[in-house]
Amino acid sequence: MLRSVVRSLLLLAALVGVVSLAGCASVDPKVYANEKPALDLKQYFNGTLEGHGAVMDRSGQVTRRFVVTIKASWQGEAGQTIGTLDEDFVWSDGVKEKRIWTLKPGANAGEWIGTAADVLGQANGRVSGNALNWSYTLAYKTAEGKTYNIGFDDWMFLIDERVMLNRAVMSFWGFKVGEVLISFTRK
């Protein structure tokens, strides 16, 4: 009996350690500081963009595909520039969705704050060199009507003045549940 309890406690401690280490594995955006072309969110996300993407489960199998059209604009408000990304998704199963992001500069250079109706709280972003890293939680609603709070570690890399690649790792309770890959092109 005592061995069983000790074994269970050791297994639990190992699991907590693995989950803790997984949370420390994130790349610091500063490593991309010297990468070119430098990403200027106001310049890249301005006008119409089109994205082609896929959602993969944790094994890497594609579960859904989509095309997203983004109408991006910027306006000055109270001495600050506010961005709007109006996204229209068309999924491979015919479902259509809309998400509207509002972007504002953060307190420090390169920091950005994003909000959307299905994002819990706010997305915190950091631009460095050609990269943008967003961290946020999305309230994901299933076809069955259930809602799950999915964490996103979302990376965007500017390739040239027209193309940006996006990879977002999705997690639930600290465990990876899938990824989203997108290629954006400015029109």
PDB file of C-alpha atoms in Angstrom:
ATOM      1  CA  MET A   1       0.000   0.000   0.000  1.00  0.00           C
ATOM      2  CA  LEU A   2       2.764   2.427   0.963  1.00  0.00           C
ATOM      3  CA  ARG A   3       4.694   1.600  -2.219  1.00  0.00           C
ATOM      4  CA  SER A   4       1.592   2.336  -4.292  1.00  0.00           C
ATOM      5  CA  VAL A   5       1.133   5.726  -2.622  1.00  0.00           C
ATOM      6  CA  VAL A   6       4.836   6.603  -3.044  1.00  0.00           C
ATOM      7  CA  ARG A   7       4.750   5.495  -6.688  1.00  0.00           C
ATOM      8  CA  SER A   8       1.646   7.636  -7.322  1.00  0.00           C
ATOM      9  CA  LEU A   9       3.251  10.666  -5.659  1.00  0.00           C
ATOM     10  CA  LEU A  10       6.433  10.248  -7.721  1.00  0.00           C
ATOM     11  CA  LEU A  11       4.397   9.953 -10.915  1.00  0.00           C
ATOM     12  CA  LEU A  12       2.423  13.085 -10.008  1.00  0.00           C
ATOM     13  CA  ALA A  13       5.647  14.988  -9.224  1.00  0.00           C
ATOM     14  CA  ALA A  14       7.144  13.927 -12.563  1.00  0.00           C
ATOM     15  CA  LEU A  15       4.006  15.024 -14.423  1.00  0.00           C
ATOM     16  CA  VAL A  16       4.001  18.419 -12.689  1.00  0.00           C
ATOM     17  CA  GLY A  17       7.693  18.800 -13.570  1.00  0.00           C
ATOM     18  CA  VAL A  18       7.113  18.017 -17.247  1.00  0.00           C
ATOM     19  CA  VAL A  19       4.194  20.468 -17.455  1.00  0.00           C
ATOM     20  CA  SER A  20       6.257  23.140 -15.684  1.00  0.00           C
ATOM     21  CA  LEU A  21       9.173  22.668 -18.078  1.00  0.00           C
ATOM     22  CA  ALA A  22       6.861  22.833 -21.090  1.00  0.00           C
ATOM     23  CA  GLY A  23       5.728  26.283 -19.966  1.00  0.00           C
ATOM     24  CA  CYS A  24       9.374  27.467 -19.923  1.00  0.00           C
ATOM     25  CA  ALA A  25      10.123  26.386 -23.493  1.00  0.00           C
ATOM     26  CA  SER A  26       8.867  29.547 -25.200  1.00  0.00           C
ATOM     27  CA  VAL A  27      11.206  31.442 -27.536  1.00  0.00           C
ATOM     28  CA  ASP A  28      12.003  35.056 -26.623  1.00  0.00           C
ATOM     29  CA  PRO A  29      10.976  37.347 -29.536  1.00  0.00           C
ATOM     30  CA  LYS A  30      14.257  39.270 -29.052  1.00  0.00           C
ATOM     31  CA  VAL A  31      16.134  36.495 -30.881  1.00  0.00           C
ATOM     32  CA  TYR A  32      14.581  37.872 -34.108  1.00  0.00           C
ATOM     33  CA  ALA A  33      15.593  41.507 -33.431  1.00  0.00           C
ATOM     34  CA  ASN A  34      18.020  41.670 -36.371  1.00  0.00           C
ATOM     35  CA  GLU A  35      15.880  39.756 -38.884  1.00  0.00           C
ATOM     36  CA  LYS A  36      14.763  41.642 -41.999  1.00  0.00           C
ATOM     37  CA  PRO A  37      12.479  42.888 -43.302  1.00  0.00           C
ATOM     38  CA  ALA A  38      11.420  44.502 -40.030  1.00  0.00           C
ATOM     39  CA  LEU A  39       7.736  44.011 -39.270  1.00  0.00           C
ATOM     40  CA  ASP A  40       5.671  47.189 -38.959  1.00  0.00           C
ATOM     41  CA  LEU A  41       2.148  46.098 -38.001  1.00  0.00           C
ATOM     42  CA  LYS A  42       0.580  49.343 -39.231  1.00  0.00           C
ATOM     43  CA  GLN A  43       2.224  48.940 -42.619  1.00  0.00           C
ATOM     44  CA  TYR A  44       1.672  45.206 -43.174  1.00  0.00           C
ATOM     45  CA  PHE A  45      -1.863  45.012 -41.781  1.00  0.00           C
ATOM     46  CA  ASN A  46      -3.230  47.826 -43.915  1.00  0.00           C
ATOM     47  CA  GLY A  47      -5.715  47.200 -46.714  1.00  0.00           C
ATOM     48  CA  THR A  48      -6.875  43.744 -47.786  1.00  0.00           C
ATOM     49  CA  LEU A  49      -5.044  40.511 -47.023  1.00  0.00           C
ATOM     50  CA  GLU A  50      -5.890  36.905 -47.790  1.00  0.00           C
ATOM     51  CA  GLY A  51      -4.829  33.934 -45.726  1.00  0.00           C
ATOM     52  CA  HIS A  52      -4.885  30.206 -46.443  1.00  0.00           C
ATOM     53  CA  GLY A  53      -4.651  27.918 -43.454  1.00  0.00           C
ATOM     54  CA  ALA A  54      -5.086  24.559 -41.829  1.00  0.00           C
ATOM     55  CA  VAL A  55      -5.884  23.389 -38.315  1.00  0.00           C
ATOM     56  CA  MET A  56      -4.092  20.256 -37.141  1.00  0.00           C
ATOM     57  CA  ASP A  57      -4.767  18.093 -34.121  1.00  0.00           C
ATOM     58  CA  ARG A  58      -2.001  17.181 -31.680  1.00  0.00           C
ATOM     59  CA  SER A  59      -0.849  14.283 -33.892  1.00  0.00           C
ATOM     60  CA  GLY A  60      -0.392  16.636 -36.872  1.00  0.00           C
ATOM     61  CA  GLN A  61      -3.438  15.473 -38.856  1.00  0.00           C
ATOM     62  CA  VAL A  62      -5.244  18.291 -40.683  1.00  0.00           C
ATOM     63  CA  THR A  63      -8.776  18.520 -39.296  1.00  0.00           C
ATOM     64  CA  ARG A  64     -10.012  21.683 -41.055  1.00  0.00           C
ATOM     65  CA  ARG A  65      -8.864  24.079 -43.750  1.00  0.00           C
ATOM     66  CA  PHE A  66      -9.876  27.686 -44.325  1.00  0.00           C
ATOM     67  CA  VAL A  67      -9.495  30.864 -46.326  1.00  0.00           C
ATOM     68  CA  VAL A  68      -9.629  34.153 -44.439  1.00  0.00           C
ATOM     69  CA  THR A  69     -10.027  37.640 -45.917  1.00  0.00           C
ATOM     70  CA  ILE A  70      -8.839  40.460 -43.678  1.00  0.00           C
ATOM     71  CA  LYS A  71      -9.778  44.105 -44.133  1.00  0.00           C
ATOM     72  CA  ALA A  72      -7.272  46.057 -42.072  1.00  0.00           C
ATOM     73  CA  SER A  73      -7.378  49.736 -41.203  1.00  0.00           C
ATOM     74  CA  TRP A  74      -5.905  52.219 -38.710  1.00  0.00           C
ATOM     75  CA  GLN A  75      -7.337  55.312 -37.072  1.00  0.00           C
ATOM     76  CA  GLY A  76      -6.012  57.819 -34.572  1.00  0.00           C
ATOM     77  CA  GLU A  77      -7.867  57.884 -31.261  1.00  0.00           C
ATOM     78  CA  ALA A  78      -6.920  59.985 -28.206  1.00  0.00           C
ATOM     79  CA  GLY A  79      -3.353  60.486 -29.489  1.00  0.00           C
ATOM     80  CA  GLN A  80      -2.954  56.789 -30.164  1.00  0.00           C
ATOM     81  CA  THR A  81      -3.276  54.719 -33.332  1.00  0.00           C
ATOM     82  CA  ILE A  82      -5.915  51.978 -33.181  1.00  0.00           C
ATOM     83  CA  GLY A  83      -5.964  49.125 -35.699  1.00  0.00           C
ATOM     84  CA  THR A  84      -8.955  47.071 -36.811  1.00  0.00           C
ATOM     85  CA  LEU A  85      -8.587  43.661 -38.445  1.00  0.00           C
ATOM     86  CA  ASP A  86     -11.974  42.572 -39.791  1.00  0.00           C
ATOM     87  CA  GLU A  87     -11.574  38.839 -40.539  1.00  0.00           C
ATOM     88  CA  ASP A  88     -14.005  36.731 -42.588  1.00  0.00           C
ATOM     89  CA  PHE A  89     -13.325  32.974 -42.490  1.00  0.00           C
ATOM     90  CA  VAL A  90     -14.684  30.401 -44.941  1.00  0.00           C
ATOM     91  CA  TRP A  91     -14.003  26.879 -43.684  1.00  0.00           C
ATOM     92  CA  SER A  92     -13.610  23.781 -45.841  1.00  0.00           C
ATOM     93  CA  ASP A  93     -16.886  22.414 -44.410  1.00  0.00           C
ATOM     94  CA  GLY A  94     -18.758  25.542 -45.611  1.00  0.00           C
ATOM     95  CA  VAL A  95     -19.021  27.238 -42.200  1.00  0.00           C
ATOM     96  CA  LYS A  96     -18.473  31.022 -42.227  1.00  0.00           C
ATOM     97  CA  GLU A  97     -17.137  32.938 -39.235  1.00  0.00           C
ATOM     98  CA  LYS A  98     -16.169  36.505 -38.449  1.00  0.00           C
ATOM     99  CA  ARG A  99     -13.682  37.896 -35.927  1.00  0.00           C
ATOM    100  CA  ILE A 100     -12.864  41.558 -35.476  1.00  0.00           C
ATOM    101  CA  TRP A 101      -9.599  42.390 -33.729  1.00  0.00           C
ATOM    102  CA  THR A 102      -8.774  45.776 -32.235  1.00  0.00           C
ATOM    103  CA  LEU A 103      -5.025  46.466 -31.906  1.00  0.00           C
ATOM    104  CA  LYS A 104      -3.374  49.130 -29.738  1.00  0.00           C
ATOM    105  CA  PRO A 105       0.253  49.862 -28.933  1.00  0.00           C
ATOM    106  CA  GLY A 106       1.322  48.641 -25.489  1.00  0.00           C
ATOM    107  CA  ALA A 107       3.220  50.553 -22.821  1.00  0.00           C
ATOM    108  CA  ASN A 108       6.673  49.720 -24.216  1.00  0.00           C
ATOM    109  CA  ALA A 109       8.134  49.899 -27.731  1.00  0.00           C
ATOM    110  CA  GLY A 110       7.201  46.829 -29.771  1.00  0.00           C
ATOM    111  CA  GLU A 111       4.392  45.768 -27.422  1.00  0.00           C
ATOM    112  CA  TRP A 112       0.834  45.398 -28.705  1.00  0.00           C
ATOM    113  CA  ILE A 113      -2.523  44.657 -27.108  1.00  0.00           C
ATOM    114  CA  GLY A 114      -5.270  42.927 -29.058  1.00  0.00           C
ATOM    115  CA  THR A 115      -8.907  42.325 -28.217  1.00  0.00           C
ATOM    116  CA  ALA A 116     -11.702  40.418 -29.950  1.00  0.00           C
ATOM    117  CA  ALA A 117     -15.156  39.241 -28.849  1.00  0.00           C
ATOM    118  CA  ASP A 118     -14.067  35.597 -28.441  1.00  0.00           C
ATOM    119  CA  VAL A 119     -10.697  36.371 -26.802  1.00  0.00           C
ATOM    120  CA  LEU A 120     -10.719  36.206 -22.998  1.00  0.00           C
ATOM    121  CA  GLY A 121      -9.182  39.375 -21.620  1.00  0.00           C
ATOM    122  CA  GLN A 122      -6.599  40.564 -24.092  1.00  0.00           C
ATOM    123  CA  ALA A 123      -3.915  39.232 -26.390  1.00  0.00           C
ATOM    124  CA  ASN A 124      -0.430  40.415 -25.482  1.00  0.00           C
ATOM    125  CA  GLY A 125       1.959  40.787 -28.380  1.00  0.00           C
ATOM    126  CA  ARG A 126       5.582  41.664 -28.949  1.00  0.00           C
ATOM    127  CA  VAL A 127       7.184  42.659 -32.274  1.00  0.00           C
ATOM    128  CA  SER A 128      10.911  42.142 -32.702  1.00  0.00           C
ATOM    129  CA  GLY A 129      12.644  42.236 -36.085  1.00  0.00           C
ATOM    130  CA  ASN A 130      10.490  40.343 -38.585  1.00  0.00           C
ATOM    131  CA  ALA A 131       8.493  38.483 -35.897  1.00  0.00           C
ATOM    132  CA  LEU A 132       5.355  38.999 -33.828  1.00  0.00           C
ATOM    133  CA  ASN A 133       4.460  36.747 -30.902  1.00  0.00           C
ATOM    134  CA  TRP A 134       0.917  36.833 -29.507  1.00  0.00           C
ATOM    135  CA  SER A 135      -0.233  35.079 -26.345  1.00  0.00           C
ATOM    136  CA  TYR A 136      -3.963  34.798 -25.661  1.00  0.00           C
ATOM    137  CA  THR A 137      -6.872  32.571 -24.712  1.00  0.00           C
ATOM    138  CA  LEU A 138      -9.686  31.979 -27.191  1.00  0.00           C
ATOM    139  CA  ALA A 139     -13.181  30.868 -26.126  1.00  0.00           C
ATOM    140  CA  TYR A 140     -13.623  28.126 -28.739  1.00  0.00           C
ATOM    141  CA  LYS A 141     -17.215  26.978 -29.325  1.00  0.00           C
ATOM    142  CA  THR A 142     -17.738  23.485 -30.699  1.00  0.00           C
ATOM    143  CA  ALA A 143     -20.498  22.424 -33.119  1.00  0.00           C
ATOM    144  CA  GLU A 144     -22.135  20.718 -30.121  1.00  0.00           C
ATOM    145  CA  GLY A 145     -22.382  24.055 -28.283  1.00  0.00           C
ATOM    146  CA  LYS A 146     -19.617  23.478 -25.722  1.00  0.00           C
ATOM    147  CA  THR A 147     -17.020  26.178 -25.070  1.00  0.00           C
ATOM    148  CA  TYR A 148     -13.363  25.458 -24.313  1.00  0.00           C
ATOM    149  CA  ASN A 149     -10.767  28.065 -23.337  1.00  0.00           C
ATOM    150  CA  ILE A 150      -7.830  27.333 -25.632  1.00  0.00           C
ATOM    151  CA  GLY A 151      -4.452  28.993 -25.107  1.00  0.00           C
ATOM    152  CA  PHE A 152      -2.598  30.265 -28.174  1.00  0.00           C
ATOM    153  CA  ASP A 153       1.146  30.813 -28.568  1.00  0.00           C
ATOM    154  CA  ASP A 154       0.884  32.590 -31.913  1.00  0.00           C
ATOM    155  CA  TRP A 155       3.960  33.453 -34.013  1.00  0.00           C
ATOM    156  CA  MET A 156       3.958  35.495 -37.226  1.00  0.00           C
ATOM    157  CA  PHE A 157       7.044  35.928 -39.445  1.00  0.00           C
ATOM    158  CA  LEU A 158       7.262  38.527 -42.205  1.00  0.00           C
ATOM    159  CA  ILE A 159       8.884  36.911 -45.251  1.00  0.00           C
ATOM    160  CA  ASP A 160       8.755  39.912 -47.594  1.00  0.00           C
ATOM    161  CA  GLU A 161       6.533  42.972 -48.086  1.00  0.00           C
ATOM    162  CA  ARG A 162       3.599  40.766 -49.218  1.00  0.00           C
ATOM    163  CA  VAL A 163       3.899  37.396 -47.433  1.00  0.00           C
ATOM    164  CA  MET A 164       3.691  36.496 -43.754  1.00  0.00           C
ATOM    165  CA  LEU A 165       3.717  32.995 -42.243  1.00  0.00           C
ATOM    166  CA  ASN A 166       1.800  32.240 -39.048  1.00  0.00           C
ATOM    167  CA  ARG A 167       2.112  29.247 -36.693  1.00  0.00           C
ATOM    168  CA  ALA A 168      -0.030  29.064 -33.590  1.00  0.00           C
ATOM    169  CA  VAL A 169       0.301  26.280 -31.035  1.00  0.00           C
ATOM    170  CA  MET A 170      -2.943  25.592 -29.174  1.00  0.00           C
ATOM    171  CA  SER A 171      -3.031  24.273 -25.610  1.00  0.00           C
ATOM    172  CA  PHE A 172      -5.632  23.232 -23.069  1.00  0.00           C
ATOM    173  CA  TRP A 173      -4.680  23.023 -19.399  1.00  0.00           C
ATOM    174  CA  GLY A 174      -1.037  23.359 -20.462  1.00  0.00           C
ATOM    175  CA  PHE A 175      -1.139  20.430 -22.905  1.00  0.00           C
ATOM    176  CA  LYS A 176      -0.697  20.899 -26.650  1.00  0.00           C
ATOM    177  CA  VAL A 177      -3.926  20.078 -28.475  1.00  0.00           C
ATOM    178  CA  GLY A 178      -3.082  21.269 -31.976  1.00  0.00           C
ATOM    179  CA  GLU A 179      -1.664  23.900 -34.301  1.00  0.00           C
ATOM    180  CA  VAL A 180      -2.847  26.403 -36.852  1.00  0.00           C
ATOM    181  CA  LEU A 181      -0.723  27.227 -39.925  1.00  0.00           C
ATOM    182  CA  ILE A 182      -1.538  30.235 -42.128  1.00  0.00           C
ATOM    183  CA  SER A 183       0.119  31.955 -45.075  1.00  0.00           C
ATOM    184  CA  PHE A 184      -0.994  35.609 -45.439  1.00  0.00           C
ATOM    185  CA  THR A 185      -0.637  37.598 -48.653  1.00  0.00           C
ATOM    186  CA  ARG A 186      -1.256  41.319 -49.053  1.00  0.00           C
ATOM    187  CA  LYS A 187      -3.405  42.153 -52.065  1.00  0.00           C
TER     188      LYS A 187
END
